mmCIF file of C-alpha atoms and ligand atoms in Angstrom:
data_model
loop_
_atom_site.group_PDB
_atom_site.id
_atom_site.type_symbol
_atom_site.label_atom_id
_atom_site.label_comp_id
_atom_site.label_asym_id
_atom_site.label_seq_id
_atom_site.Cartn_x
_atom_site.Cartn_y
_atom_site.Cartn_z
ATOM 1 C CA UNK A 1 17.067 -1.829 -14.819
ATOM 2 C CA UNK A 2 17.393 -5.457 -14.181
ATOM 3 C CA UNK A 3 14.115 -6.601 -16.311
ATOM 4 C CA UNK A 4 15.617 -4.746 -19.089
ATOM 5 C CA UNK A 5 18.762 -6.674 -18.764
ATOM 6 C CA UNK A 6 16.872 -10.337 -17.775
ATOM 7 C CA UNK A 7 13.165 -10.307 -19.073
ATOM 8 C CA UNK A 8 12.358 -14.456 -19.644
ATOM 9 C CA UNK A 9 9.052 -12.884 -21.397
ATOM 10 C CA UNK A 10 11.180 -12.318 -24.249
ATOM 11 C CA UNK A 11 13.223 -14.994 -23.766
ATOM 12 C CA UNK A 12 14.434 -17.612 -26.913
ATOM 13 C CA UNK A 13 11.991 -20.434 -27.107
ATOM 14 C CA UNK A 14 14.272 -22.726 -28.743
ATOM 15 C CA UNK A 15 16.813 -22.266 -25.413
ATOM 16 C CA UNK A 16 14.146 -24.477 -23.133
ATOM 17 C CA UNK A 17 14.506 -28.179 -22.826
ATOM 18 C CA UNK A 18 11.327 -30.287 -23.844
ATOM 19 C CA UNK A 19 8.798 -29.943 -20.806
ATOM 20 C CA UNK A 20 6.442 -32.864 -22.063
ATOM 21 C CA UNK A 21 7.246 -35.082 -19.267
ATOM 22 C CA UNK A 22 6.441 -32.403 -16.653
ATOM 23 C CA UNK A 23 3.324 -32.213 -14.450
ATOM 24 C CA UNK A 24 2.656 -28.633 -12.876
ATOM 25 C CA UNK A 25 0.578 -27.313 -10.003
ATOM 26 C CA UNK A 26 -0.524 -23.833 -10.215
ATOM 27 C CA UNK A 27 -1.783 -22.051 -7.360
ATOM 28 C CA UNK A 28 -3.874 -18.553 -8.052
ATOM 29 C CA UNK A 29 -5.177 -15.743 -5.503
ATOM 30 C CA UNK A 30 -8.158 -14.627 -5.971
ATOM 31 C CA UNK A 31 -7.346 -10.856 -4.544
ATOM 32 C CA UNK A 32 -6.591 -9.011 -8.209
ATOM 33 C CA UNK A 33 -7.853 -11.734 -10.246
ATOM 34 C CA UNK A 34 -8.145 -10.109 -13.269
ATOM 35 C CA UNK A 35 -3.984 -9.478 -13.134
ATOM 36 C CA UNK A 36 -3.868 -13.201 -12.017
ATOM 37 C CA UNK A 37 -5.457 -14.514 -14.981
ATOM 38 C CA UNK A 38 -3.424 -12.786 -17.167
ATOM 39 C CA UNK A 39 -0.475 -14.247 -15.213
ATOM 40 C CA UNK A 40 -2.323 -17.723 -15.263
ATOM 41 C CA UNK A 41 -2.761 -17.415 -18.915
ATOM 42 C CA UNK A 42 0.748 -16.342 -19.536
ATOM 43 C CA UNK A 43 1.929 -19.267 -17.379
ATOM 44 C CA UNK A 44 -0.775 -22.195 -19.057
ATOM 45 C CA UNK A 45 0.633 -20.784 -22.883
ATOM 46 C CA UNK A 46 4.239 -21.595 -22.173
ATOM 47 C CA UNK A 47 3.525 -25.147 -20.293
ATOM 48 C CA UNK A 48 1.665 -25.721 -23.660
ATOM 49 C CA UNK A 49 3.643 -24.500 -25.754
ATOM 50 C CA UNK A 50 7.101 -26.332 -24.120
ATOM 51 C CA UNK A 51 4.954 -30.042 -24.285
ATOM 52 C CA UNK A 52 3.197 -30.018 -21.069
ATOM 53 C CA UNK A 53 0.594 -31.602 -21.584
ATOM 54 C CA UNK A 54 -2.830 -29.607 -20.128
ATOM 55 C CA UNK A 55 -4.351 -32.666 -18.395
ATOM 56 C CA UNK A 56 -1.401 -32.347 -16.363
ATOM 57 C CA UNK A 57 -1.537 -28.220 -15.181
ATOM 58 C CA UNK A 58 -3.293 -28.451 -12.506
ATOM 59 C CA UNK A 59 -5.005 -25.250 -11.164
ATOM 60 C CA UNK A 60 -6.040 -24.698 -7.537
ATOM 61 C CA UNK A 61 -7.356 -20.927 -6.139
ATOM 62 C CA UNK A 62 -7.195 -19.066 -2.911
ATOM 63 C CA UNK A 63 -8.431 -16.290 -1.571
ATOM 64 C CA UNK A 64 -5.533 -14.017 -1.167
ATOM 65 C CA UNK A 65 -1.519 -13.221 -1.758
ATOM 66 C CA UNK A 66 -1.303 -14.594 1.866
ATOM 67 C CA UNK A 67 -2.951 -17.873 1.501
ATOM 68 C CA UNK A 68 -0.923 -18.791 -1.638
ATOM 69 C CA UNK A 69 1.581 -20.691 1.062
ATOM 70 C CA UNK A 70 -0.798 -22.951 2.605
ATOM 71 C CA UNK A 71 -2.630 -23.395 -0.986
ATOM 72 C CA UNK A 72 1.011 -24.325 -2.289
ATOM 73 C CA UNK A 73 1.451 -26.654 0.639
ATOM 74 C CA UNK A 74 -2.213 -28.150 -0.051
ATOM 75 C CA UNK A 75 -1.262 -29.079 -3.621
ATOM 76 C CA UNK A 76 2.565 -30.440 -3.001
ATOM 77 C CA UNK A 77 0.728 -32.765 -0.881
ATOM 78 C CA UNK A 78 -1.900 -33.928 -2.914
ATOM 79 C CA UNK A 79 -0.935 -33.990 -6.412
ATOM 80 C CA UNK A 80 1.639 -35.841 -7.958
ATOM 81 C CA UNK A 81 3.785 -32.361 -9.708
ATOM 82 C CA UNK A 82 7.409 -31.650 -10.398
ATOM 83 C CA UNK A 83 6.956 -27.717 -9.485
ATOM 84 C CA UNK A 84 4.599 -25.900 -8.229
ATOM 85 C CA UNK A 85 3.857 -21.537 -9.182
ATOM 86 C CA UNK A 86 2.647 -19.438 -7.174
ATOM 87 C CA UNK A 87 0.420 -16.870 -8.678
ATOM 88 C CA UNK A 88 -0.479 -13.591 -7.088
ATOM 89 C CA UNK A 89 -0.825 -10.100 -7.074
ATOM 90 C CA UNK A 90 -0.010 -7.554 -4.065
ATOM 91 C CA UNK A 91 -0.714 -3.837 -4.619
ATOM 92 C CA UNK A 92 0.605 -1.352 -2.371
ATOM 93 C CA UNK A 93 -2.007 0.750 -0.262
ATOM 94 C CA UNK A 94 -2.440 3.248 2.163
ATOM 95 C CA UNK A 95 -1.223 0.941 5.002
ATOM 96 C CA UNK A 96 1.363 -0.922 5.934
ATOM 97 C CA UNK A 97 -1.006 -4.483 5.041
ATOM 98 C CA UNK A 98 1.498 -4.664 1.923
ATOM 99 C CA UNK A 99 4.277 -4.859 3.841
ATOM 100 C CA UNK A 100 2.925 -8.143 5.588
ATOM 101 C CA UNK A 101 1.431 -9.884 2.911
ATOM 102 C CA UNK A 102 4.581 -9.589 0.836
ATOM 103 C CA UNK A 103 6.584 -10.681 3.858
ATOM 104 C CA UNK A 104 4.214 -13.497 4.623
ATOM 105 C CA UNK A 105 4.145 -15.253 1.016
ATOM 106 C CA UNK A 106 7.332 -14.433 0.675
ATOM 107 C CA UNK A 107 8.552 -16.178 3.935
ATOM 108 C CA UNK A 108 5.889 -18.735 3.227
ATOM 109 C CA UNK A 109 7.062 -19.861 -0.174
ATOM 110 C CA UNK A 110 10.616 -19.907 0.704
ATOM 111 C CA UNK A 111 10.025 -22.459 3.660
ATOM 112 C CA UNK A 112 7.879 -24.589 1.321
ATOM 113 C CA UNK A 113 11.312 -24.635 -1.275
ATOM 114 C CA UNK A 114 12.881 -26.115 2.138
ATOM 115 C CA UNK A 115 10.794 -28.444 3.540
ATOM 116 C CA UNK A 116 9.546 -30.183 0.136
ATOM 117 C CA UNK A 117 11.591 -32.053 -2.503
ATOM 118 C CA UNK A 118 9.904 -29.710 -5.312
ATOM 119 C CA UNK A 119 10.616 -26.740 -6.501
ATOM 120 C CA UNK A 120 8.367 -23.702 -5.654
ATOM 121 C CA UNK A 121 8.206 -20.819 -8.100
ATOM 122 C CA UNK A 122 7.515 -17.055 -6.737
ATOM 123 C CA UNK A 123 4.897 -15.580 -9.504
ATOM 124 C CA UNK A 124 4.028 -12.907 -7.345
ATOM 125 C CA UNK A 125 3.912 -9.255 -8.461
ATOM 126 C CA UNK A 126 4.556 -6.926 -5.331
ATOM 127 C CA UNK A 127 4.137 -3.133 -7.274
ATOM 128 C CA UNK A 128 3.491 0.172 -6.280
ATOM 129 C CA UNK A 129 -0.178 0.417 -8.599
ATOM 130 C CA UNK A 130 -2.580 -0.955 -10.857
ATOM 131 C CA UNK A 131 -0.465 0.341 -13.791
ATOM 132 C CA UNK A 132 2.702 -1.067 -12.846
ATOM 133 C CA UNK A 133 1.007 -4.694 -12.394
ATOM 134 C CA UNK A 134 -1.040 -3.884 -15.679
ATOM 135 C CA UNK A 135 2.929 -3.354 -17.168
ATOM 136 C CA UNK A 136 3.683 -7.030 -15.992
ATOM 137 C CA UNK A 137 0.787 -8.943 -17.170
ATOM 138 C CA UNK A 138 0.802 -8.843 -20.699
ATOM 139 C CA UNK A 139 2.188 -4.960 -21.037
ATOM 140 C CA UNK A 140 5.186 -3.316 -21.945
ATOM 141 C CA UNK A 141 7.529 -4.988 -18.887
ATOM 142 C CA UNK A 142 6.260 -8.401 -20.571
ATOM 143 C CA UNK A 143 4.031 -11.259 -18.584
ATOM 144 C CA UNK A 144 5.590 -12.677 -15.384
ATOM 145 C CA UNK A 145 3.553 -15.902 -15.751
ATOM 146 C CA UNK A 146 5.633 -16.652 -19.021
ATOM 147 C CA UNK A 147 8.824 -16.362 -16.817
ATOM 148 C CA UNK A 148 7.534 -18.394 -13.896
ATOM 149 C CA UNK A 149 6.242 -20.960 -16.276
ATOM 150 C CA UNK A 150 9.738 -21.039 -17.591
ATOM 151 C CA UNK A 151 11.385 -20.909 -14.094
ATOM 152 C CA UNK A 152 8.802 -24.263 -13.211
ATOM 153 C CA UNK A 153 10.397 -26.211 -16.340
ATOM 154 C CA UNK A 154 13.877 -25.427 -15.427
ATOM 155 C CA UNK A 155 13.633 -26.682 -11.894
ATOM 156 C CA UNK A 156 10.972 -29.098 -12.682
ATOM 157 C CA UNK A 157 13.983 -30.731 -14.686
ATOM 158 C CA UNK A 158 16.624 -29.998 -12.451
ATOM 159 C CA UNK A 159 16.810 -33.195 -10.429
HETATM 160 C C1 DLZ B 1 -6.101 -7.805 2.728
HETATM 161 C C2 DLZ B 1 -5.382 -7.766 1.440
HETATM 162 C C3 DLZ B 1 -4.931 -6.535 0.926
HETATM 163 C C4 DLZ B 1 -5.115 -5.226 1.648
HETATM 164 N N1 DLZ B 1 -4.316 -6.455 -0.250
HETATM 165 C C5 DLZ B 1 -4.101 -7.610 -0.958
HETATM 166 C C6 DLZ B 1 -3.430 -7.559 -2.210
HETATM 167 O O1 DLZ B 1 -3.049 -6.513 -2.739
HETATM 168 N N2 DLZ B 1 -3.220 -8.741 -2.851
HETATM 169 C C7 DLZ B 1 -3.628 -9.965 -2.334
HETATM 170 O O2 DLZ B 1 -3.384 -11.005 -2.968
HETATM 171 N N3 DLZ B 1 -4.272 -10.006 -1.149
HETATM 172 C C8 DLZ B 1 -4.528 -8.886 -0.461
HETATM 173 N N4 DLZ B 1 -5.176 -8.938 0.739
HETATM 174 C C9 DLZ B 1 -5.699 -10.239 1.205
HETATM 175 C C10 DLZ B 1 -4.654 -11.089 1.931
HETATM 176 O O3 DLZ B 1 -3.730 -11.690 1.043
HETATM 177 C C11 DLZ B 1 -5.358 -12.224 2.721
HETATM 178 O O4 DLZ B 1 -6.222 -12.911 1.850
HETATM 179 C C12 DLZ B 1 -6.159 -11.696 3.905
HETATM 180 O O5 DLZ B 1 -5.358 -10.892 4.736
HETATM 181 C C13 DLZ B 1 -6.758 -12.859 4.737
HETATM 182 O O6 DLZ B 1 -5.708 -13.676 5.263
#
């Protein structure tokens, strides 16, 4: 399975550059917020814990999965950040809503890599259930927001 064979949550710390120069925007639906905040937390650890410094995360919210393109717009506009994360969680229900929303943000947030000189990073879980998003915040398939936080520092460097 290919998180078996590339999880970043259990990735070697040492292996990351020095992030202390870095200023990251975070972006968080509100839709599944408890799974978010685990994601968020996951995300604001590893910023610390590479030498961002915390008055530089900053942290915006928006209602939904769907909105997390215009919220990621919003903040690459207004705040002075070498990548921004998107943070969300879409589970799949009886209709084909899922379908859309992942479309949407995912359309969105690969336009916004396009138009903008700064990287945006996809911390979105799309998943079939509360258990399998459960698994990806902080269970056994490891905390996505660790990975995206480490995705944000390696483009946040890369120009
Ligand atoms: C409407 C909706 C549904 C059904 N499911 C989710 C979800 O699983 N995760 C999420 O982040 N948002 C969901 N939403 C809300 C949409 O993202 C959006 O906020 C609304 O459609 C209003 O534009």
């Amino acid at each position: 399975m290919a998180t078996s064979l590339k999880n970043l949550s259990d990735y070697d710390f040492t292996s990351i550059p020095d992030a202390s120069g870095l200023s990251i925007g975070i972006v968080v639906a509100e839709w599944n917020i408890e799974i978010n905040n685990q994601l968020l937390q996951g995300a604001i650890e590893t910023l610390l814990h590479h030498g961002v410094d915390k008055a530089n995360i900053f942290v915006n919210y928006v209602p939904g999965a769907f909105e997390l393109t215009y919220g990621c717009k919003v903040m690459a506009e207004n705040y002075d950040v070498d990548a921004i994360i998107a943070i969300g969680t879409v589970i799949q229900g009886d209709t084909p809503h899922f379908d859309y929303i992942c479309q949407g943000v995912t359309y969105g947030i690969s336009e916004l890599n396009l138009s903008f000189d700064l990287p945006f990073i996809f911390g979105v879980l799309t998943v079939n259930s509360l258990e399998q998003a459960q698994e990806r915040a902080g269970g056994k398939h490891g905390n996505k927001g660790v990975e995206a936080a480490v995705t944000a520092i390696k483009m946040g460097l890369y120009n």
